C-alpha atoms as one frame of an Amber mdcrd trajectory, in Angstrom:
protein
 131.784  82.546 120.018 131.448  78.882 119.209 132.778  77.792 115.836 129.437
  76.103 115.172 127.591  79.412 114.958 127.712  81.592 111.831 129.274  85.047
 112.125 126.782  87.916 112.007 127.403  90.306 109.106 126.059  93.455 107.510
 123.835  93.091 104.454 127.019  93.417 102.400 128.568  90.434 104.210 130.912
  92.422 106.480 131.470  90.784 109.923 129.880  92.583 112.887 131.887  92.825
 116.112 129.217  94.301 118.400 125.474  94.195 117.839 124.612  95.295 121.397
 126.002  98.822 121.701 125.855 101.894 119.468 129.058 103.746 118.612 129.248
 106.948 120.680 131.712 109.660 121.695 132.273 108.433 125.255 129.829 106.393
 127.332 127.369 109.309 127.569 128.347 111.085 124.395 126.361 111.593 121.182
 126.257 108.908 118.524 128.531 108.885 115.513 127.326 108.936 111.915 129.937
 106.336 111.056 127.970 103.666 112.955 126.699 102.253 109.710 125.096  99.199
 111.280 122.943 101.394 113.533 121.816 103.446 110.535 121.259 100.302 108.464
 119.095  98.648 111.131 116.973 101.756 111.639 116.631 102.432 107.908 115.697
  98.820 107.192 113.122  98.826 109.972 111.520 101.898 108.419 111.089  99.897
 105.236 109.981  96.542 106.643 106.400  97.043 105.480 105.368  97.320 101.872
 102.112  99.165 101.120  99.216  96.936 102.046  96.856  95.778  99.345  94.206
  98.404  98.605  91.628  95.607  98.664  91.993  92.172 100.315  94.665  93.524
 102.690  94.044  91.001 105.496  94.789  87.474 104.381  96.022  83.970 105.148
  97.551  81.439 102.785  98.831  77.896 102.437 100.483  75.719  99.815  99.107
  72.490  98.442  98.332  70.725  95.215  95.564  70.133  92.734  95.103  66.486
  91.746  93.157  65.771  88.551  90.572  63.013  88.999  88.494  63.361  85.813
  89.264  63.798  82.127  88.255  67.213  80.745  90.682  67.299  77.808  87.688
  67.540  75.470  87.318  71.094  76.760  90.880  72.273  77.435  94.362  71.415
  76.189  95.992  72.952  79.298  98.805  70.739  80.593  97.436  70.975  84.134
  94.474  68.827  82.962  96.488  66.537  80.684  96.052  63.274  82.608  94.177
  61.773  85.515  96.359  61.719  88.612  98.447  64.725  87.551  99.434  66.901
  90.529 100.219  70.615  90.331 101.609  72.659  93.209  99.551  75.668  94.189
  99.245  78.549  96.645  95.845  79.659  97.936  95.445  83.022  99.672  92.201
  83.704 101.524  91.293  87.228 102.573  88.626  89.665 103.611  87.830  92.461
 101.168  87.206  95.682 103.059  89.341  95.557 106.194  92.902  96.721 106.605
  95.727  94.388 107.637  94.815  94.697 111.299  91.115  93.982 110.789  89.488
  91.049 112.527  89.027  87.820 110.577  85.451  87.158 111.714  83.878  90.279
 110.217  80.904  90.259 107.857  82.562  90.499 104.467  83.172  88.674 101.228
  86.208  86.345 101.381  88.786  86.516  98.628  89.944  83.258  97.025  93.207
  83.778  95.082  94.871  80.698  93.604  98.264  80.383  91.942  98.967  77.118
  90.125 102.652  76.506  89.295 101.987  74.580  86.074 104.395  73.062  83.538
 103.487  75.903  81.171 103.879  78.808  83.598 101.716  80.176  86.374  97.941
  80.138  86.146  96.292  82.577  88.572  92.608  82.464  89.433  91.385  85.492
  91.371  87.934  84.919  92.818  85.837  85.008  95.977  83.785  82.726  98.203
  80.749  84.013  96.303  79.915  83.279  92.654  78.868  86.889  91.910  79.998
  90.442  92.711  78.545  93.870  93.565  79.158  95.567  90.204  79.319  94.492
  86.568  81.085  97.500  85.061  84.685  98.137  86.183  84.155 101.895  85.972
  82.191 101.503  89.222  84.723  99.340  91.030  86.782 102.191  92.603  83.556
 103.890  93.715  82.323 100.713  95.350  85.613 100.138  97.157  85.550 103.711
  98.476  82.251 102.888 100.207  83.929  99.960 101.971  86.817 102.039 103.273
  86.929 104.877 105.791  85.088 108.183 105.576  87.582 110.971 104.762  86.383
 113.137 107.661  85.426 110.725 110.422  87.968 108.016 109.481  85.230 105.511
 110.333  83.502 102.891 108.190  80.234 104.350 106.892  77.060 102.270 106.710
  75.414 105.227 104.992  77.969 105.198 102.183  77.541 101.465 101.651  73.745
 101.467 101.518  73.632 104.687  99.528  75.804 103.103  96.828  73.985  99.754
  96.904  70.552 101.393  96.778  71.655 103.387  93.721  73.182 100.271  92.119
  70.495  97.584  91.775  72.991  95.187  90.190  74.502  94.772  93.683  71.369
  93.136  95.119  72.409  89.527  94.406  75.770  89.913  96.168  74.276  91.989
  98.996  71.798  89.173  99.656  74.654  86.684  99.976  76.736  89.043 102.128
  73.860  89.679 104.537  72.872  86.015 104.717  74.287  83.471 107.147  77.222
  82.975 104.734  78.417  86.540 105.314  80.522  85.404 108.290  82.165  82.002
 107.693  83.315  79.974 110.688  86.723  79.650 109.031  88.338  79.754 105.618
  88.183  75.959 105.562  84.399  76.144 105.690  83.909  78.258 102.543  83.470
  77.437  98.894  85.644  79.170  96.327  84.624  80.500  92.931  86.449  81.905
  89.950  83.366  84.169  89.793  84.280  85.520  86.347  83.606  83.687  83.111
  86.806  82.365  81.540  87.427  80.352  78.393  88.758  76.900  77.675  90.350
  75.993  74.343  90.867  72.359  73.353  93.411  70.740  71.065  91.064  71.180
  68.069  90.883  74.943  68.610  87.321  74.910  69.950  86.432  77.529  72.559
  84.148  76.974  75.544  83.071  79.401  78.255  83.723  78.152  81.767  82.982
  78.885  85.425  85.210  77.516  88.228  83.859  76.124  91.523  85.661  74.744
  94.576  83.287  72.956  96.948  84.521  72.546 100.507  84.704  69.011 101.873
  84.649  70.464 105.383  81.075  71.641 104.879  79.715  75.173 104.934  79.732
  76.492 108.507  78.940  80.029 109.561  78.578  82.125 112.712  76.004  84.717
 113.765  76.680  88.392 114.431  76.623  88.042 118.210  78.961  85.031 118.144
  81.330  86.859 115.808  81.425  89.849 118.149  82.326  87.597 121.080  84.954
  85.774 119.011  86.585  89.004 117.822  86.831  90.144 121.439  88.952  87.072
 122.170  90.782  86.419 118.904  91.087  88.807 115.967  93.052  86.192 114.014
  90.542  83.340 114.270  90.640  82.350 110.575  94.437  82.562 110.394  94.781
  80.470 113.552  92.300  77.854 112.359  93.982  77.407 108.969  97.525  77.322
 110.347  96.839  75.010 113.277  94.775  72.520 111.276  97.456  72.160 108.609
 100.188  71.866 111.247  98.172  69.086 112.917  97.794  67.227 109.616  94.095
  68.018 109.284  94.540  69.231 105.712  91.491  70.906 104.165  90.213  69.793
 100.772  87.895  71.108  98.100  86.315  69.392  95.097  87.186  71.293  91.927
  84.274  71.473  89.462  83.455  73.481  86.357  80.453  74.641  84.374  80.986
  74.597  80.616  79.058  76.506  77.947  79.693  75.989  74.202  80.957  79.210
  72.644  77.912  79.940  70.491  75.463  79.378  73.380  76.462  82.775  74.739
  74.741  84.506  71.841  71.339  82.947  72.570  71.364  82.384  76.347  68.634
  84.285  78.209  71.113  86.102  80.460  74.459  87.666  79.657  76.898  84.851
  80.590  79.670  87.434  81.024  77.796  89.430  83.690  79.607  89.106  87.027
  76.392  89.782  88.956  74.749  86.637  87.551  75.176  82.889  88.037  74.615
  80.171  85.445  71.805  77.940  86.748  73.094  74.409  87.312  69.987  73.048
  85.630  71.241  74.594  82.371  74.961  73.968  82.844  75.569  71.250  85.446
  78.750  70.956  87.476  81.454  68.747  85.958  84.033  67.091  88.239  87.695
  67.946  87.620  89.836  67.208  90.669  90.651  67.721  94.328  92.457  70.693
  95.854  94.299  70.053  99.125  96.228  72.505 101.316  98.961  70.730 103.241
 101.879  73.118 103.887 102.022  76.371 105.800 104.313  79.157 104.589 107.737
  79.277 106.240 107.780  83.078 106.236 104.558  85.055 106.117 106.053  88.197
 104.584 108.018  86.429 101.862 105.356  83.911 100.878 102.044  85.603 101.667
 102.558  89.365 101.816 104.757  89.267  98.710 102.526  86.825  96.861 100.921
  88.408  93.822  97.938  87.059  91.904  96.565  88.357  88.637  94.037  86.968
  86.135  96.462  88.119  83.425  98.437  84.942  84.195  96.901  82.271  81.978
  98.318  79.194  80.255  97.645  77.595  76.846  94.154  76.088  76.930  92.783
  78.651  79.419  91.854  82.164  78.333  89.764  85.247  78.948  86.197  86.219
  78.057  84.258  89.410  77.286  83.457  89.718  81.026  83.998  93.477  81.527
  85.128  93.126  85.131  87.632  90.444  84.142  88.940  92.589  81.295  89.682
  95.436  83.714  91.228  93.169  86.346  93.633  91.772  83.750  95.290  95.191
  83.905  94.558  96.430  87.404  95.793  93.473  89.434  99.207  93.278  87.786
  99.547  97.057  87.970  98.725  96.985  91.699 101.554  94.516  92.265 104.039
  96.641  90.319 103.153  99.549  92.587 103.083  97.565  95.824 106.078  95.233
  95.592 108.037  96.409  92.577 108.520  96.132  88.857 110.049  92.661  89.185
 107.364  91.214  91.489 106.934  88.126  89.284 110.572  87.131  89.946 110.127
  86.970  93.729 110.458  83.349  94.875 106.781  82.876  95.790 105.644  84.225
  92.402 108.381  82.737  90.230 107.138  80.064  87.806 108.553  76.554  87.996
 108.909  76.591  84.201 111.478  78.542  82.161 111.058  82.315  81.870 112.326
  84.150  78.766 111.464  87.783  78.008 113.027  91.108  77.065 112.145  93.268
  80.049 115.069  95.412  81.221 116.260  97.231  84.294 113.890  99.010  86.670
 113.659  99.175  90.439 114.587  96.025  92.403 116.104  94.138  89.483 117.609
  91.580  91.843 118.130  88.487  89.648 121.602  89.492  88.335 120.984  88.000
  84.874 123.823  87.385  82.436 124.201  90.054  79.793 123.305  89.070  76.255
 123.426  90.548  72.804 119.772  89.472  72.493 118.270  92.301  74.540 115.646
  93.273  71.917 113.269  91.427  69.591 113.410  90.462  66.778 117.115  89.743
  66.820 119.732  87.594  65.082 121.365  86.537  68.361 119.430  83.341  69.149
 117.101  85.129  71.554 113.687  83.819  72.609 111.098  83.823  69.826 107.325
  83.639  69.543 105.562  80.372  68.755 102.319  80.512  66.811 101.241  77.123
  68.135 100.009  78.923  71.238  97.736  81.374  69.401  94.072  81.277  70.384
  91.318  80.968  67.777  89.769  84.326  66.794  87.079  85.665  69.094  83.952
  86.792  67.270  83.289  90.440  68.176  80.831  92.954  66.758  79.278  96.233
  67.865  79.779  99.962  67.828  82.186 101.534  70.308  80.059 103.398  72.845
  79.367 103.760  76.556  76.433 101.376  76.948  74.117 101.680  79.944  74.783
  98.404  81.771  71.604  98.803  83.858  69.221  99.330  80.952  67.145  96.241
  80.234  68.977  94.183  82.854  67.081  91.998  85.321  68.819  92.522  88.665
  66.041  91.019  90.769  65.135  87.499  89.630  68.306  85.736  90.725  68.414
  87.617  94.042  64.768  86.652  94.594  65.455  83.036  93.664  68.280  82.935
  96.210  65.981  84.385  98.865  63.278  81.809  98.125  65.823  78.991  98.491
  66.564  80.032 102.080  64.999  78.272 105.030  62.812  80.268 107.419  65.716
  80.410 109.868  68.083  81.700 107.178  65.554  84.335 106.134  65.239  85.568
 109.701  69.020  85.824 109.935  69.049  87.751 106.667  66.430  90.219 107.900
  68.221  90.773 111.196  71.644  91.137 109.609  70.374  93.746 107.145  68.561
  95.669 109.857  71.672  95.732 112.027  73.814  96.848 109.093  71.322  99.676
 108.327  71.404 101.108 111.845  71.975 104.844 111.539  71.389 104.992 107.776
  69.138 107.894 106.637  65.541 106.856 106.034  65.390 107.845 102.323  68.318
 105.522 101.595  66.686 102.712 103.571  63.437 103.160 101.668  65.276 103.167
  98.344  66.927  99.841  99.249  63.641  98.366 100.483  62.194  99.036  97.033
  64.882  96.748  95.565  64.054  94.015  98.094  60.384  94.397  97.133  61.161
  93.818  93.456  63.147  90.681  94.321  60.362  89.290  96.523  57.696  91.155
  98.546  58.390  88.874 101.511  62.041  89.950 101.392  61.122  93.619 101.846
  58.444  92.872 104.449  60.848  90.847 106.565  63.535  93.529 106.496  60.985
  96.252 107.277  59.743  94.319 110.298  63.314  93.746 111.520  64.119  97.434
 111.067  61.192  98.373 113.313  62.769  96.481 116.198  66.460  97.261 115.597
  66.867 100.738 114.154  65.842 104.240 115.000  64.871 106.107 111.820  67.348
 108.761 110.748  66.147 111.650 108.624  68.300 112.914 105.796  70.676 115.703
 106.713
């Protein structure tokens, strides 16, 4: 072996003499248990895959930076916004929602938009989608909804009946269903989508004032989509079309960009606004709260190792920084717990210390031990808090102003008195005739094989949004689907 090449070793650093032949009793004899390297290679291979994400399993990602172009310090004291021209490194993971890791990229689905900003004050994660709303507003219904997007326990097939049964019994889903079934349901690529924080978050400025905020990322590449028939042809040739497009464009120097904008609502406006501003199924009309420019997001570096930097990446809305906070958004409140807990299950107790998730700023806490504690920290007498051993201490400068809360603890009916039709109808009326025809056809195709009572129940929701919406779908159903009676 040439001196210029490193010597192959075991994972413990022991030199390996032969990596071509197993140790056996004679040339035809059985293998020996003492061939540790054989056992190590087989055992490691068995463990080369971590559990895939329950949702958003199929994804692509790239690194880049956010550059601040406008002053918004009147709204937030976060260091990431501290000055015009400030750049912050980030990681953006795109994904589909329903499909498994091997699913095709060009399927009709919502696209996940998960951003990690490595700020001077720790990591800020924004977990959103390419849509500004979602299917449910109460997190108690989130697992039920996701079950409808996964495989039937008996057939092991995706079930259109399950999806439309749930949606038709959940009128709050109509706004998101309308977007999903529109031309935007199948983007041409990740580069050609907008991104949204979707949830309502809060900003806090240096004076301790709180504002409610929505995050928007508007693609500079333009919105481009593909039709069902074109997607089917594309999937037949390339199941990784979005991954390929993102990777190859960045490698070629054609770096995608998005304009980062926000909507801002003064704290007390929430009490008098005509819709619940913390309802994830609703948007804030731009006429009431116009978009405010913040900066430019650019992706310009592909990951060096997909597993280490994409599969092991972990995003959670629990990661906030001073000047950015939460809101009473019920879905956000639940995701603050569920996302971090999913990562602890999937990639280990110490997932935040993995290189792709590790903050660029100092980390000081009192967590101990646990599976995969791989950092080998120095021991200290300050392994509890409070202590007299010069350990890390709290700092009240980072406390948020009190949030005004009132009300009796109860299980409130989130559908009672809620208008789930106006915004979906407004979206429909904004569509061109061509877009409406695509919407009708896409819904009809997606309802193929669904029992007639479920179809009729869903048509009643379309009718309440706009009679023309229901009429168009009904006409498309007559040409696409054979009616199926309930079993």
